[in-house]
Amino acid sequence: MPTPITADELARTTLSRQCLLRRSDADVATVVGRVGGLQAQHADMPYVALWSRRAGQTIASLEDAITDRSVVKATVMRSTLHLVPADAWPLLDAVSAEQRLAAWRASARRAGVDLVGLNAEVRAFCAQPRTLDEVEAFAAAQYPGVDAVAAIPGGVSRAWWRLAGAGGGLVHVPPSGLWGSHVAPQYLDGAVWLADRLPLPLPVLAPDEARSRAVARYLAAFGPASVADIARGLGVRGAMAMKTALAGLELRTYEAPDGRTLVDLDDAEVVPGDVPAPVRFLARWDQLLVAFDVRDRLVAPEHVAGVYRRNGDVLPTFLVDGRVAGTWAVDRDTQRATARLSHFEDELAPRDREAVEHEAEALLDLVAADVEEHVVIWSQDVPDVRGSGPGRR
């Protein structure tokens, strides 16, 4: 019979696994792996996400991990860009590729394209860095006269890229992923980029085993969780695929306050619900806010619309007492950097307000160290402005 778990225990347990109750002292790649990767659609947001989770984190330390190849940027969970540890990339790439191949198989059949064969050719072509345009031109050249767009119902942008990349295997190379870099990415065969980091040839895992290992990684970072949570977080479709993945693990079950059944690794700890939770800032599209099917673990139902936008955007937020309490944004020019804060409740307790301001100032030290003046502003109280120089609290 499932063990009951309270909402506070569930939230604190997840925050603990995300290193948000206490920043981790481990190295960059270890922390990135421990928290399930860092969502990386926006080049700068992984730096904020890791700063909230790792003690002493700097811009340079994550850049170093990317350039020394201990961390890699690639399309993995939910077919979305993430930073993940190099040693986890083959597994996560395989699980993601399985889902993308299934998604594009019918379109490829209509176009007469061999997805697996095309992907192998593209990987060989990407033995040196290639732009997206170069990959598309190469893929189209393998099938002269084929209109890939016409084969996809409703049309889609970058049709040849979708088909060519469905089988995975490609990673971004720097400067993609570096702080402030918004250049067009270049792609390289991951086995080439990580040749000195991984055993070659890369081991081939059976799909069921790969999914099972990926589920274990997910639960270690986000558990306890429902089957629907896990499927959404990993981007795995199909009840049978999830059933076989879970069957390969030793699990325990919990009953959430809303009656849902949650699963967790058998040896994983549950954190007491009264453990103090410090103020923390979450990045835009923070993995913690997109990795669940049910969003009320950290976000109250009445605040969902203030965090998740209709266009799919997930705003940067801050946590107070383990719950999302408001949003933040940073504006800057050559002279001043301003953290603009907005809280959801009518009023924050003075102690909480001061803690949020303190953390906001530390955030400005991270993201705007080159700007002389730092300012924190509450949108509900615009005249109340706190200013500081770099490093001042």
mmCIF file of N, CA, C and O in Angstrom, residues 41 43 50 56 86 91 95 130 140 186 198 200 230 251 294 316 330 335 382-383:
data_model
loop_
_atom_site.group_PDB
_atom_site.id
_atom_site.type_symbol
_atom_site.label_atom_id
_atom_site.label_comp_id
_atom_site.label_asym_id
_atom_site.label_seq_id
_atom_site.Cartn_x
_atom_site.Cartn_y
_atom_site.Cartn_z
ATOM 1 N N GLN A 41 17.550 26.657 -23.549
ATOM 2 C CA GLN A 41 17.137 27.382 -24.757
ATOM 3 C C GLN A 41 17.746 28.774 -24.797
ATOM 4 O O GLN A 41 18.080 29.285 -25.855
ATOM 5 N N ALA A 43 20.822 31.149 -23.704
ATOM 6 C CA ALA A 43 22.221 30.874 -23.384
ATOM 7 C C ALA A 43 22.590 31.202 -21.954
ATOM 8 O O ALA A 43 23.411 30.510 -21.335
ATOM 9 N N LEU A 50 22.299 27.158 -12.252
ATOM 10 C CA LEU A 50 23.383 26.485 -11.526
ATOM 11 C C LEU A 50 23.854 27.308 -10.336
ATOM 12 O O LEU A 50 24.198 26.758 -9.295
ATOM 13 N N GLY A 56 29.538 28.829 -4.586
ATOM 14 C CA GLY A 56 30.681 29.438 -5.242
ATOM 15 C C GLY A 56 30.610 29.465 -6.748
ATOM 16 O O GLY A 56 31.619 29.710 -7.416
ATOM 17 N N ALA A 86 28.788 15.097 -19.660
ATOM 18 C CA ALA A 86 29.225 14.351 -20.835
ATOM 19 C C ALA A 86 28.932 12.865 -20.703
ATOM 20 O O ALA A 86 28.493 12.217 -21.671
ATOM 21 N N LEU A 91 23.241 8.235 -23.035
ATOM 22 C CA LEU A 91 21.986 7.648 -22.568
ATOM 23 C C LEU A 91 20.811 8.566 -22.888
ATOM 24 O O LEU A 91 19.798 8.137 -23.461
ATOM 25 N N VAL A 95 17.530 7.977 -25.582
ATOM 26 C CA VAL A 95 16.112 8.005 -25.206
ATOM 27 C C VAL A 95 15.377 9.074 -26.004
ATOM 28 O O VAL A 95 14.260 8.853 -26.500
ATOM 29 N N ARG A 130 29.400 22.030 -38.166
ATOM 30 C CA ARG A 130 28.562 22.433 -39.288
ATOM 31 C C ARG A 130 27.417 23.309 -38.785
ATOM 32 O O ARG A 130 26.879 23.067 -37.703
ATOM 33 N N ALA A 140 19.374 17.399 -47.794
ATOM 34 C CA ALA A 140 18.559 17.491 -49.006
ATOM 35 C C ALA A 140 19.293 16.910 -50.206
ATOM 36 O O ALA A 140 18.675 16.304 -51.097
ATOM 37 N N GLN A 186 26.774 25.695 -34.032
ATOM 38 C CA GLN A 186 27.405 24.734 -34.917
ATOM 39 C C GLN A 186 27.307 23.358 -34.275
ATOM 40 O O GLN A 186 27.411 23.217 -33.046
ATOM 41 N N LEU A 198 34.532 9.764 -23.366
ATOM 42 C CA LEU A 198 33.653 8.602 -23.388
ATOM 43 C C LEU A 198 34.369 7.391 -23.972
ATOM 44 O O LEU A 198 35.256 7.540 -24.815
ATOM 45 N N LEU A 200 34.849 4.605 -26.549
ATOM 46 C CA LEU A 200 34.423 4.458 -27.939
ATOM 47 C C LEU A 200 34.771 3.061 -28.446
ATOM 48 O O LEU A 200 35.809 2.515 -28.094
ATOM 49 N N ILE A 230 6.910 11.733 -14.850
ATOM 50 C CA ILE A 230 8.146 11.198 -15.437
ATOM 51 C C ILE A 230 8.082 11.257 -16.954
ATOM 52 O O ILE A 230 9.042 11.680 -17.620
ATOM 53 N N LEU A 251 11.386 0.177 -6.716
ATOM 54 C CA LEU A 251 10.676 1.408 -6.396
ATOM 55 C C LEU A 251 9.843 1.249 -5.135
ATOM 56 O O LEU A 251 9.494 0.147 -4.736
ATOM 57 N N VAL A 294 1.861 17.649 -13.228
ATOM 58 C CA VAL A 294 1.059 18.455 -12.305
ATOM 59 C C VAL A 294 1.962 19.524 -11.716
ATOM 60 O O VAL A 294 3.015 19.218 -11.151
ATOM 61 N N PRO A 316 11.104 33.564 -15.132
ATOM 62 C CA PRO A 316 12.028 33.411 -14.001
ATOM 63 C C PRO A 316 11.316 33.780 -12.708
ATOM 64 O O PRO A 316 10.579 34.775 -12.659
ATOM 65 N N VAL A 330 15.962 41.055 -14.994
ATOM 66 C CA VAL A 330 17.112 41.946 -14.869
ATOM 67 C C VAL A 330 17.218 42.787 -16.140
ATOM 68 O O VAL A 330 17.217 42.247 -17.254
ATOM 69 N N GLN A 335 25.770 51.394 -17.426
ATOM 70 C CA GLN A 335 25.975 52.044 -16.140
ATOM 71 C C GLN A 335 25.264 51.363 -14.987
ATOM 72 O O GLN A 335 25.731 51.407 -13.852
ATOM 73 N N VAL A 382 7.479 50.786 -6.492
ATOM 74 C CA VAL A 382 8.543 51.322 -7.334
ATOM 75 C C VAL A 382 9.413 52.368 -6.645
ATOM 76 O O VAL A 382 10.625 52.383 -6.826
ATOM 77 N N PRO A 383 8.850 53.286 -5.835
ATOM 78 C CA PRO A 383 9.735 54.270 -5.207
ATOM 79 C C PRO A 383 10.768 53.688 -4.260
ATOM 80 O O PRO A 383 11.754 54.327 -3.933
#
